[in-house]
Amino acid sequence: MSARDPVADLRRIAFLLERANEATYRVRAFRSAAAALAALPAAELTERTRAGTLTTLPGVGDVTARCVAESLAGEEPVYLRRLVATEGTDLDEAAGALRAALRGDCHTHSDWSDGGSPIEEMALAAVELGHEYVVLTDHSPRLTVARGLTADRLRRQLDHVAAVNAALPRGFRILTGIEVDILADGTLDQDEELLARLDVVVGSVHSGLRDERARMTRRMLTAIANPHLDILGHCTGRMVSSRPAGVTGPGDKGHRARTRAESDFDADAVFAACAEHDVAVEINSRPERQDPPKRLIRRALEAGCRFAIDTDAHAPGQLDWQRFGCVRAAQCGVPADRVVNTWPADRLVDWTRARA
């Protein structure tokens, strides 16, 4: 049998581990090995495999070396075969149709803030999934635990994204964006001038999640009225311990997701404001969030809101989590024409520009 591409197999394994929400150290083992081996000439890789010296290279262990040997022998690595065999169930017709209608993802993170991979890797994974665009939404400065971007760092990121876009396959683009903190008074945590330059602004509450109902409601209503806010991110802030079918194992930080109750706010008032100001409500697809809960998705739908079905991905494999958001959206009867990321990139950006 002809040899397979061992680096591609290692990257595929890492992608599937990320999608399955496996521990970070396990994913890193395969991504580190892929990076180390990608730098080797093909002849040296073959010779080291034959001599059994792959594990002397930094970042290559016994398991990854075994996968390389199987790939070079023309066999699908056993590790990869097992992951493919257990990667989850198919979507039902309604959820599958909604997933097929999605053209991009409006909420993703890179290693510029608290994501685990470079912008380029996130973009190429999105291309492989069939996306037409991905919105890069790293955190804003007040979220220091997530290495939020200061105004200067965000300006540098905009230049970097322009350079990356010039090298990406034709027909795909990275849209500029941010996940901006909604501060205690409802203001958005970034310079107004910069927010106006971005293609998409996602606003989320990350602090003071236990604020009393009236205060949290005022905070969210103030943010929604800001013309720069396009999407209200994971609106309840909840964390759940259960995971959708096909997602098992520890969280992407190496431990099980903690449980956190929903923030208390007047949902009817918040969703009415979203409909009035044409702010989309995010259906966050992260397994540990599943936010908002289905009862609130239905209320937002009844209020006339638009939606964005996003992954909040912090790693390439997590970009395939949109299926989980589609399942919940379909169960609540959300039609594709109410989901902003079923639109082409130009229409999405025209919508956000018209709102600013």
mmCIF file of C-alpha atoms in Angstrom:
data_model
loop_
_atom_site.group_PDB
_atom_site.id
_atom_site.type_symbol
_atom_site.label_atom_id
_atom_site.label_comp_id
_atom_site.label_asym_id
_atom_site.label_seq_id
_atom_site.Cartn_x
_atom_site.Cartn_y
_atom_site.Cartn_z
ATOM 1 C CA MET A 1 0.000 0.000 0.000
ATOM 2 C CA SER A 2 1.165 3.545 -0.686
ATOM 3 C CA ALA A 3 2.045 5.691 2.305
ATOM 4 C CA ARG A 4 -0.462 8.067 3.847
ATOM 5 C CA ASP A 5 0.408 11.581 5.025
ATOM 6 C CA PRO A 6 1.367 11.049 8.694
ATOM 7 C CA VAL A 7 1.278 14.763 9.547
ATOM 8 C CA ALA A 8 -2.247 15.061 8.135
ATOM 9 C CA ASP A 9 -3.300 11.996 10.141
ATOM 10 C CA LEU A 10 -1.896 13.481 13.360
ATOM 11 C CA ARG A 11 -3.713 16.765 12.723
ATOM 12 C CA ARG A 12 -6.946 14.895 11.992
ATOM 13 C CA ILE A 13 -6.636 13.032 15.280
ATOM 14 C CA ALA A 14 -6.134 16.339 17.127
ATOM 15 C CA PHE A 15 -9.183 17.812 15.371
ATOM 16 C CA LEU A 16 -11.397 14.883 16.372
ATOM 17 C CA LEU A 17 -10.141 14.992 19.968
ATOM 18 C CA GLU A 18 -11.014 18.694 20.132
ATOM 19 C CA ARG A 19 -14.437 18.022 18.686
ATOM 20 C CA ALA A 20 -14.987 15.334 21.324
ATOM 21 C CA ASN A 21 -14.034 17.857 24.041
ATOM 22 C CA GLU A 22 -11.088 15.759 25.187
ATOM 23 C CA ALA A 23 -8.377 17.021 27.529
ATOM 24 C CA THR A 24 -6.033 19.718 26.263
ATOM 25 C CA TYR A 25 -2.877 17.720 27.027
ATOM 26 C CA ARG A 26 -4.093 14.892 24.775
ATOM 27 C CA VAL A 27 -4.808 17.248 21.878
ATOM 28 C CA ARG A 28 -1.493 19.017 22.379
ATOM 29 C CA ALA A 29 0.414 15.743 22.108
ATOM 30 C CA PHE A 30 -0.813 15.220 18.546
ATOM 31 C CA ARG A 31 -0.566 18.863 17.444
ATOM 32 C CA SER A 32 2.980 19.135 18.838
ATOM 33 C CA ALA A 33 4.035 15.947 17.071
ATOM 34 C CA ALA A 34 2.494 17.135 13.807
ATOM 35 C CA ALA A 35 4.356 20.449 14.055
ATOM 36 C CA ALA A 36 7.660 18.732 14.821
ATOM 37 C CA LEU A 37 7.362 16.229 11.997
ATOM 38 C CA ALA A 38 6.126 18.757 9.432
ATOM 39 C CA ALA A 39 9.551 20.402 9.668
ATOM 40 C CA LEU A 40 11.407 17.186 8.742
ATOM 41 C CA PRO A 41 12.350 16.252 5.169
ATOM 42 C CA ALA A 42 10.309 13.258 4.006
ATOM 43 C CA ALA A 43 13.411 11.056 3.698
ATOM 44 C CA GLU A 44 14.478 11.774 7.273
ATOM 45 C CA LEU A 45 10.983 11.057 8.571
ATOM 46 C CA THR A 46 10.986 7.699 6.804
ATOM 47 C CA GLU A 47 14.474 6.821 8.058
ATOM 48 C CA ARG A 48 13.723 7.788 11.660
ATOM 49 C CA THR A 49 10.553 5.707 11.548
ATOM 50 C CA ARG A 50 12.493 2.707 10.246
ATOM 51 C CA ALA A 51 15.217 3.154 12.873
ATOM 52 C CA GLY A 52 12.763 3.721 15.704
ATOM 53 C CA THR A 53 14.244 7.112 16.632
ATOM 54 C CA LEU A 54 11.168 9.344 16.190
ATOM 55 C CA THR A 55 10.686 9.585 19.950
ATOM 56 C CA THR A 56 14.061 11.286 20.350
ATOM 57 C CA LEU A 57 12.493 14.356 18.717
ATOM 58 C CA PRO A 58 10.917 16.919 21.078
ATOM 59 C CA GLY A 59 7.136 16.596 21.041
ATOM 60 C CA VAL A 60 6.994 13.034 19.679
ATOM 61 C CA GLY A 61 5.961 10.227 22.019
ATOM 62 C CA ASP A 62 5.339 6.509 21.718
ATOM 63 C CA VAL A 63 1.685 6.860 20.694
ATOM 64 C CA THR A 64 2.283 9.501 18.037
ATOM 65 C CA ALA A 65 5.316 7.606 16.698
ATOM 66 C CA ARG A 66 3.167 4.483 16.341
ATOM 67 C CA CYS A 67 0.588 6.496 14.386
ATOM 68 C CA VAL A 68 3.308 7.772 12.058
ATOM 69 C CA ALA A 69 4.595 4.256 11.431
ATOM 70 C CA GLU A 70 1.092 3.046 10.578
ATOM 71 C CA SER A 71 0.545 6.004 8.228
ATOM 72 C CA LEU A 72 3.816 5.444 6.385
ATOM 73 C CA ALA A 73 2.867 1.770 6.007
ATOM 74 C CA GLY A 74 -0.275 2.902 4.195
ATOM 75 C CA GLU A 75 -2.616 2.036 7.059
ATOM 76 C CA GLU A 76 -5.115 4.322 8.737
ATOM 77 C CA PRO A 77 -3.705 4.673 12.270
ATOM 78 C CA VAL A 78 -5.611 2.591 14.805
ATOM 79 C CA TYR A 79 -6.014 5.667 17.037
ATOM 80 C CA LEU A 80 -7.632 7.587 14.185
ATOM 81 C CA ARG A 81 -9.813 4.633 13.196
ATOM 82 C CA ARG A 82 -11.217 4.375 16.721
ATOM 83 C CA LEU A 83 -11.982 8.092 16.877
ATOM 84 C CA VAL A 84 -13.790 8.000 13.530
ATOM 85 C CA ALA A 85 -15.807 4.964 14.626
ATOM 86 C CA THR A 86 -17.031 6.758 17.782
ATOM 87 C CA GLU A 87 -17.419 10.332 16.539
ATOM 88 C CA GLY A 88 -21.146 10.613 17.197
ATOM 89 C CA THR A 89 -24.574 10.279 15.682
ATOM 90 C CA ASP A 90 -25.987 11.828 12.534
ATOM 91 C CA LEU A 91 -28.221 14.885 12.750
ATOM 92 C CA ASP A 92 -31.929 14.519 12.191
ATOM 93 C CA GLU A 93 -33.421 16.059 9.057
ATOM 94 C CA ALA A 94 -34.347 19.461 10.526
ATOM 95 C CA ALA A 95 -31.049 19.983 12.336
ATOM 96 C CA GLY A 96 -29.102 18.698 9.331
ATOM 97 C CA ALA A 97 -30.850 21.145 7.007
ATOM 98 C CA LEU A 98 -30.086 24.016 9.369
ATOM 99 C CA ARG A 99 -26.433 22.986 9.653
ATOM 100 C CA ALA A 100 -26.182 22.765 5.848
ATOM 101 C CA ALA A 101 -27.567 26.298 5.557
ATOM 102 C CA LEU A 102 -24.864 27.822 7.759
ATOM 103 C CA ARG A 103 -22.139 29.627 5.824
ATOM 104 C CA GLY A 104 -19.918 30.674 8.716
ATOM 105 C CA ASP A 105 -19.343 31.022 12.438
ATOM 106 C CA CYS A 106 -19.643 34.383 14.213
ATOM 107 C CA HIS A 107 -17.881 33.578 17.514
ATOM 108 C CA THR A 108 -14.374 32.062 17.589
ATOM 109 C CA HIS A 109 -11.130 32.568 19.519
ATOM 110 C CA SER A 110 -7.441 32.271 18.690
ATOM 111 C CA ASP A 111 -4.207 32.179 20.675
ATOM 112 C CA TRP A 112 -4.202 35.970 20.629
ATOM 113 C CA SER A 113 -6.500 35.674 23.669
ATOM 114 C CA ASP A 114 -7.507 32.400 25.361
ATOM 115 C CA GLY A 115 -7.753 30.143 22.310
ATOM 116 C CA GLY A 116 -5.273 27.341 21.793
ATOM 117 C CA SER A 117 -4.370 27.752 18.109
ATOM 118 C CA PRO A 118 -3.123 30.439 15.727
ATOM 119 C CA ILE A 119 -5.553 32.369 13.568
ATOM 120 C CA GLU A 120 -4.256 30.571 10.468
ATOM 121 C CA GLU A 121 -5.058 27.115 11.894
ATOM 122 C CA MET A 122 -8.551 28.167 12.906
ATOM 123 C CA ALA A 123 -9.177 29.571 9.426
ATOM 124 C CA LEU A 124 -7.918 26.475 7.602
ATOM 125 C CA ALA A 125 -10.072 24.216 9.803
ATOM 126 C CA ALA A 126 -13.080 26.359 8.916
ATOM 127 C CA VAL A 127 -12.232 25.981 5.225
ATOM 128 C CA GLU A 128 -12.102 22.187 5.608
ATOM 129 C CA LEU A 129 -15.549 22.234 7.249
ATOM 130 C CA GLY A 130 -16.965 24.031 4.227
ATOM 131 C CA HIS A 131 -17.381 27.447 5.809
ATOM 132 C CA GLU A 132 -17.255 30.528 3.609
ATOM 133 C CA TYR A 133 -16.110 32.737 6.479
ATOM 134 C CA VAL A 134 -15.270 32.746 10.151
ATOM 135 C CA VAL A 135 -15.487 35.735 12.477
ATOM 136 C CA LEU A 136 -12.506 36.129 14.794
ATOM 137 C CA THR A 137 -13.820 37.367 18.160
ATOM 138 C CA ASP A 138 -11.026 37.341 20.712
ATOM 139 C CA HIS A 139 -11.742 38.837 24.127
ATOM 140 C CA SER A 140 -11.639 42.496 25.149
ATOM 141 C CA PRO A 141 -9.134 44.020 27.628
ATOM 142 C CA ARG A 142 -11.010 43.813 30.943
ATOM 143 C CA LEU A 143 -11.050 40.003 30.733
ATOM 144 C CA THR A 144 -7.415 39.718 31.759
ATOM 145 C CA VAL A 145 -7.746 36.037 32.669
ATOM 146 C CA ALA A 146 -8.377 35.414 28.946
ATOM 147 C CA ARG A 147 -5.572 37.739 27.765
ATOM 148 C CA GLY A 148 -8.105 40.176 26.383
ATOM 149 C CA LEU A 149 -6.873 42.446 23.603
ATOM 150 C CA THR A 150 -6.003 46.039 24.390
ATOM 151 C CA ALA A 151 -6.790 48.593 21.715
ATOM 152 C CA ASP A 152 -3.186 48.431 20.450
ATOM 153 C CA ARG A 153 -3.162 44.633 20.287
ATOM 154 C CA LEU A 154 -6.500 44.637 18.473
ATOM 155 C CA ARG A 155 -5.129 47.082 15.898
ATOM 156 C CA ARG A 156 -2.172 44.744 15.346
ATOM 157 C CA GLN A 157 -4.549 41.817 15.010
ATOM 158 C CA LEU A 158 -6.518 43.653 12.306
ATOM 159 C CA ASP A 159 -3.315 44.080 10.300
ATOM 160 C CA HIS A 160 -2.454 40.416 10.827
ATOM 161 C CA VAL A 161 -5.906 39.255 9.694
ATOM 162 C CA ALA A 162 -5.554 41.316 6.504
ATOM 163 C CA ALA A 163 -2.263 39.549 5.764
ATOM 164 C CA VAL A 164 -3.704 36.096 6.506
ATOM 165 C CA ASN A 165 -6.743 36.752 4.323
ATOM 166 C CA ALA A 166 -4.457 37.545 1.399
ATOM 167 C CA ALA A 167 -2.973 34.027 1.655
ATOM 168 C CA LEU A 168 -6.164 32.026 2.245
ATOM 169 C CA PRO A 169 -8.031 30.078 -0.461
ATOM 170 C CA ARG A 170 -10.163 32.211 -2.713
ATOM 171 C CA GLY A 171 -13.799 32.286 -1.646
ATOM 172 C CA PHE A 172 -13.024 32.185 2.084
ATOM 173 C CA ARG A 173 -12.331 35.087 4.417
ATOM 174 C CA ILE A 174 -11.786 35.868 8.062
ATOM 175 C CA LEU A 175 -14.124 38.610 9.229
ATOM 176 C CA THR A 176 -12.817 40.906 11.945
ATOM 177 C CA GLY A 177 -14.599 40.969 15.264
ATOM 178 C CA ILE A 178 -14.435 40.854 19.035
ATOM 179 C CA GLU A 179 -16.240 39.283 21.962
ATOM 180 C CA VAL A 180 -16.525 42.466 23.965
ATOM 181 C CA ASP A 181 -17.342 42.419 27.668
ATOM 182 C CA ILE A 182 -20.600 44.034 28.692
ATOM 183 C CA LEU A 183 -19.428 46.039 31.698
ATOM 184 C CA ALA A 184 -21.363 46.667 34.915
ATOM 185 C CA ASP A 185 -22.966 49.847 33.535
ATOM 186 C CA GLY A 186 -23.784 48.253 30.172
ATOM 187 C CA THR A 187 -20.982 49.930 28.221
ATOM 188 C CA LEU A 188 -18.821 47.876 25.852
ATOM 189 C CA ASP A 189 -15.215 47.165 26.782
ATOM 190 C CA GLN A 190 -13.356 48.594 23.766
ATOM 191 C CA ASP A 191 -12.745 51.919 22.032
ATOM 192 C CA GLU A 192 -15.755 53.111 20.032
ATOM 193 C CA GLU A 193 -13.498 53.883 17.067
ATOM 194 C CA LEU A 194 -12.282 50.278 16.982
ATOM 195 C CA LEU A 195 -15.735 48.797 17.417
ATOM 196 C CA ALA A 196 -16.850 50.796 14.391
ATOM 197 C CA ARG A 197 -14.025 49.256 12.300
ATOM 198 C CA LEU A 198 -14.922 45.648 13.085
ATOM 199 C CA ASP A 199 -17.135 43.503 10.894
ATOM 200 C CA VAL A 200 -18.996 41.817 13.787
ATOM 201 C CA VAL A 201 -19.245 42.646 17.495
ATOM 202 C CA VAL A 202 -20.411 39.967 19.934
ATOM 203 C CA GLY A 203 -21.195 41.285 23.411
ATOM 204 C CA SER A 204 -21.249 39.020 26.473
ATOM 205 C CA VAL A 205 -21.468 39.304 30.237
ATOM 206 C CA HIS A 206 -18.483 37.621 31.917
ATOM 207 C CA SER A 207 -18.480 39.258 35.345
ATOM 208 C CA GLY A 208 -21.098 40.062 37.963
ATOM 209 C CA LEU A 209 -23.158 37.122 36.750
ATOM 210 C CA ARG A 210 -25.007 37.026 40.070
ATOM 211 C CA ASP A 211 -26.217 40.641 39.762
ATOM 212 C CA GLU A 212 -29.774 41.078 40.960
ATOM 213 C CA ARG A 213 -32.482 40.930 38.298
ATOM 214 C CA ALA A 214 -33.189 44.630 37.780
ATOM 215 C CA ARG A 215 -29.513 45.552 37.614
ATOM 216 C CA MET A 216 -28.660 42.771 35.157
ATOM 217 C CA THR A 217 -31.639 43.717 32.984
ATOM 218 C CA ARG A 218 -30.574 47.387 32.860
ATOM 219 C CA ARG A 219 -27.022 46.338 32.068
ATOM 220 C CA MET A 220 -28.091 44.163 29.132
ATOM 221 C CA LEU A 221 -30.614 46.688 27.785
ATOM 222 C CA THR A 222 -27.949 49.421 27.757
ATOM 223 C CA ALA A 223 -25.588 47.184 25.802
ATOM 224 C CA ILE A 224 -28.263 46.111 23.324
ATOM 225 C CA ALA A 225 -29.059 49.758 22.587
ATOM 226 C CA ASN A 226 -25.421 50.386 21.629
ATOM 227 C CA PRO A 227 -25.348 50.597 17.805
ATOM 228 C CA HIS A 228 -22.027 48.723 17.677
ATOM 229 C CA LEU A 229 -23.408 45.548 19.277
ATOM 230 C CA ASP A 230 -24.478 42.969 16.674
ATOM 231 C CA ILE A 231 -24.879 39.707 18.614
ATOM 232 C CA LEU A 232 -25.758 39.088 22.273
ATOM 233 C CA GLY A 233 -23.464 36.231 23.321
ATOM 234 C CA HIS A 234 -24.362 33.325 25.689
ATOM 235 C CA CYS A 235 -26.967 35.502 27.367
ATOM 236 C CA THR A 236 -27.566 33.572 30.621
ATOM 237 C CA GLY A 237 -23.907 32.775 31.355
ATOM 238 C CA ARG A 238 -24.885 29.321 32.537
ATOM 239 C CA MET A 239 -22.660 26.244 32.628
ATOM 240 C CA VAL A 240 -24.196 22.776 32.522
ATOM 241 C CA SER A 241 -22.635 19.437 33.339
ATOM 242 C CA SER A 242 -24.519 17.414 30.725
ATOM 243 C CA ARG A 243 -23.163 17.143 27.173
ATOM 244 C CA PRO A 244 -24.912 16.550 23.840
ATOM 245 C CA ALA A 245 -24.777 13.111 22.264
ATOM 246 C CA GLY A 246 -21.378 12.395 20.787
ATOM 247 C CA VAL A 247 -19.457 14.554 23.270
ATOM 248 C CA THR A 248 -17.720 12.678 26.049
ATOM 249 C CA GLY A 249 -14.751 13.054 28.296
ATOM 250 C CA PRO A 250 -13.221 15.978 30.160
ATOM 251 C CA GLY A 251 -13.497 19.610 29.165
ATOM 252 C CA ASP A 252 -11.002 21.338 26.904
ATOM 253 C CA LYS A 253 -9.094 22.674 29.913
ATOM 254 C CA GLY A 254 -8.516 19.153 31.153
ATOM 255 C CA HIS A 255 -11.355 18.916 33.686
ATOM 256 C CA ARG A 256 -15.104 18.501 33.688
ATOM 257 C CA ALA A 257 -17.138 21.620 33.080
ATOM 258 C CA ARG A 258 -18.272 23.287 36.285
ATOM 259 C CA THR A 259 -21.942 23.971 36.831
ATOM 260 C CA ARG A 260 -23.181 27.565 37.029
ATOM 261 C CA ALA A 261 -26.769 28.755 37.302
ATOM 262 C CA GLU A 262 -28.317 31.174 34.830
ATOM 263 C CA SER A 263 -28.082 34.905 35.418
ATOM 264 C CA ASP A 264 -31.403 36.438 36.430
ATOM 265 C CA PHE A 265 -32.832 39.058 34.065
ATOM 266 C CA ASP A 266 -36.130 40.036 32.461
ATOM 267 C CA ALA A 267 -35.909 37.851 29.348
ATOM 268 C CA ASP A 268 -39.012 39.335 27.725
ATOM 269 C CA ALA A 269 -37.603 42.868 28.019
ATOM 270 C CA VAL A 270 -34.163 41.813 26.786
ATOM 271 C CA PHE A 271 -35.481 39.907 23.774
ATOM 272 C CA ALA A 272 -37.909 42.698 22.915
ATOM 273 C CA ALA A 273 -34.952 45.085 22.891
ATOM 274 C CA CYS A 274 -32.946 42.694 20.690
ATOM 275 C CA ALA A 275 -35.825 42.612 18.209
ATOM 276 C CA GLU A 276 -36.215 46.411 18.334
ATOM 277 C CA HIS A 277 -32.502 47.122 17.807
ATOM 278 C CA ASP A 278 -32.001 44.166 15.436
ATOM 279 C CA VAL A 279 -29.419 42.479 17.674
ATOM 280 C CA ALA A 280 -29.117 38.744 17.083
ATOM 281 C CA VAL A 281 -29.378 36.340 20.016
ATOM 282 C CA GLU A 282 -26.574 33.812 20.034
ATOM 283 C CA ILE A 283 -27.334 30.100 20.299
ATOM 284 C CA ASN A 284 -24.019 29.059 21.833
ATOM 285 C CA SER A 285 -23.049 25.537 20.789
ATOM 286 C CA ARG A 286 -20.413 24.828 23.444
ATOM 287 C CA PRO A 287 -21.353 21.566 25.197
ATOM 288 C CA GLU A 288 -20.768 23.007 28.657
ATOM 289 C CA ARG A 289 -22.876 26.108 27.930
ATOM 290 C CA GLN A 290 -25.875 25.136 25.749
ATOM 291 C CA ASP A 291 -26.893 28.760 26.199
ATOM 292 C CA PRO A 292 -29.599 29.981 26.092
ATOM 293 C CA PRO A 293 -31.764 27.102 27.313
ATOM 294 C CA LYS A 294 -34.477 25.985 24.921
ATOM 295 C CA ARG A 295 -37.288 27.755 26.778
ATOM 296 C CA LEU A 296 -35.485 31.078 26.167
ATOM 297 C CA ILE A 297 -34.725 30.278 22.529
ATOM 298 C CA ARG A 298 -38.474 29.868 22.067
ATOM 299 C CA ARG A 299 -39.190 33.176 23.810
ATOM 300 C CA ALA A 300 -36.625 34.973 21.654
ATOM 301 C CA LEU A 301 -38.202 33.417 18.564
ATOM 302 C CA GLU A 302 -41.654 34.603 19.651
ATOM 303 C CA ALA A 303 -40.234 38.092 20.265
ATOM 304 C CA GLY A 304 -39.091 38.253 16.617
ATOM 305 C CA CYS A 305 -35.359 38.038 17.237
ATOM 306 C CA ARG A 306 -32.702 37.015 14.789
ATOM 307 C CA PHE A 307 -30.186 34.381 15.884
ATOM 308 C CA ALA A 308 -26.553 33.400 15.352
ATOM 309 C CA ILE A 309 -25.641 29.728 15.810
ATOM 310 C CA ASP A 310 -22.025 29.925 16.955
ATOM 311 C CA THR A 311 -19.421 27.566 18.396
ATOM 312 C CA ASP A 312 -17.449 29.906 20.667
ATOM 313 C CA ALA A 313 -14.600 27.679 19.470
ATOM 314 C CA HIS A 314 -11.231 27.899 21.215
ATOM 315 C CA ALA A 315 -9.604 25.186 19.060
ATOM 316 C CA PRO A 316 -9.957 23.992 15.441
ATOM 317 C CA GLY A 317 -11.927 20.824 16.219
ATOM 318 C CA GLN A 318 -14.468 22.803 18.213
ATOM 319 C CA LEU A 319 -15.527 24.579 15.016
ATOM 320 C CA ASP A 320 -17.574 21.468 14.243
ATOM 321 C CA TRP A 321 -19.707 21.983 17.363
ATOM 322 C CA GLN A 322 -22.262 23.999 15.381
ATOM 323 C CA ARG A 323 -24.217 20.762 14.982
ATOM 324 C CA PHE A 324 -25.134 20.907 18.682
ATOM 325 C CA GLY A 325 -26.515 24.415 18.387
ATOM 326 C CA CYS A 326 -28.429 23.372 15.265
ATOM 327 C CA VAL A 327 -30.073 20.501 17.132
ATOM 328 C CA ARG A 328 -31.326 22.839 19.839
ATOM 329 C CA ALA A 329 -32.401 25.508 17.335
ATOM 330 C CA ALA A 330 -34.312 22.950 15.255
ATOM 331 C CA GLN A 331 -36.025 21.567 18.361
ATOM 332 C CA CYS A 332 -37.272 25.090 19.064
ATOM 333 C CA GLY A 333 -38.464 25.675 15.496
ATOM 334 C CA VAL A 334 -35.903 28.338 14.547
ATOM 335 C CA PRO A 335 -36.067 28.777 10.752
ATOM 336 C CA ALA A 336 -32.917 29.254 8.699
ATOM 337 C CA ASP A 337 -34.031 32.674 7.487
ATOM 338 C CA ARG A 338 -33.836 33.990 11.071
ATOM 339 C CA VAL A 339 -30.176 32.922 11.459
ATOM 340 C CA VAL A 340 -27.687 35.593 10.393
ATOM 341 C CA ASN A 341 -24.830 33.194 9.661
ATOM 342 C CA THR A 342 -26.835 31.501 6.944
ATOM 343 C CA TRP A 343 -26.130 34.704 5.006
ATOM 344 C CA PRO A 344 -23.128 35.249 2.707
ATOM 345 C CA ALA A 345 -20.334 37.299 4.251
ATOM 346 C CA ASP A 346 -21.185 40.443 2.283
ATOM 347 C CA ARG A 347 -24.792 40.406 3.453
ATOM 348 C CA LEU A 348 -23.714 39.809 7.052
ATOM 349 C CA VAL A 349 -21.315 42.749 6.954
ATOM 350 C CA ASP A 350 -23.881 44.961 5.213
ATOM 351 C CA TRP A 351 -26.276 44.173 8.089
ATOM 352 C CA THR A 352 -23.757 45.039 10.792
ATOM 353 C CA ARG A 353 -22.678 48.228 9.012
ATOM 354 C CA ALA A 354 -26.282 49.370 8.594
ATOM 355 C CA ARG A 355 -26.834 48.992 12.320
ATOM 356 C CA ALA A 356 -23.776 51.018 13.384
#
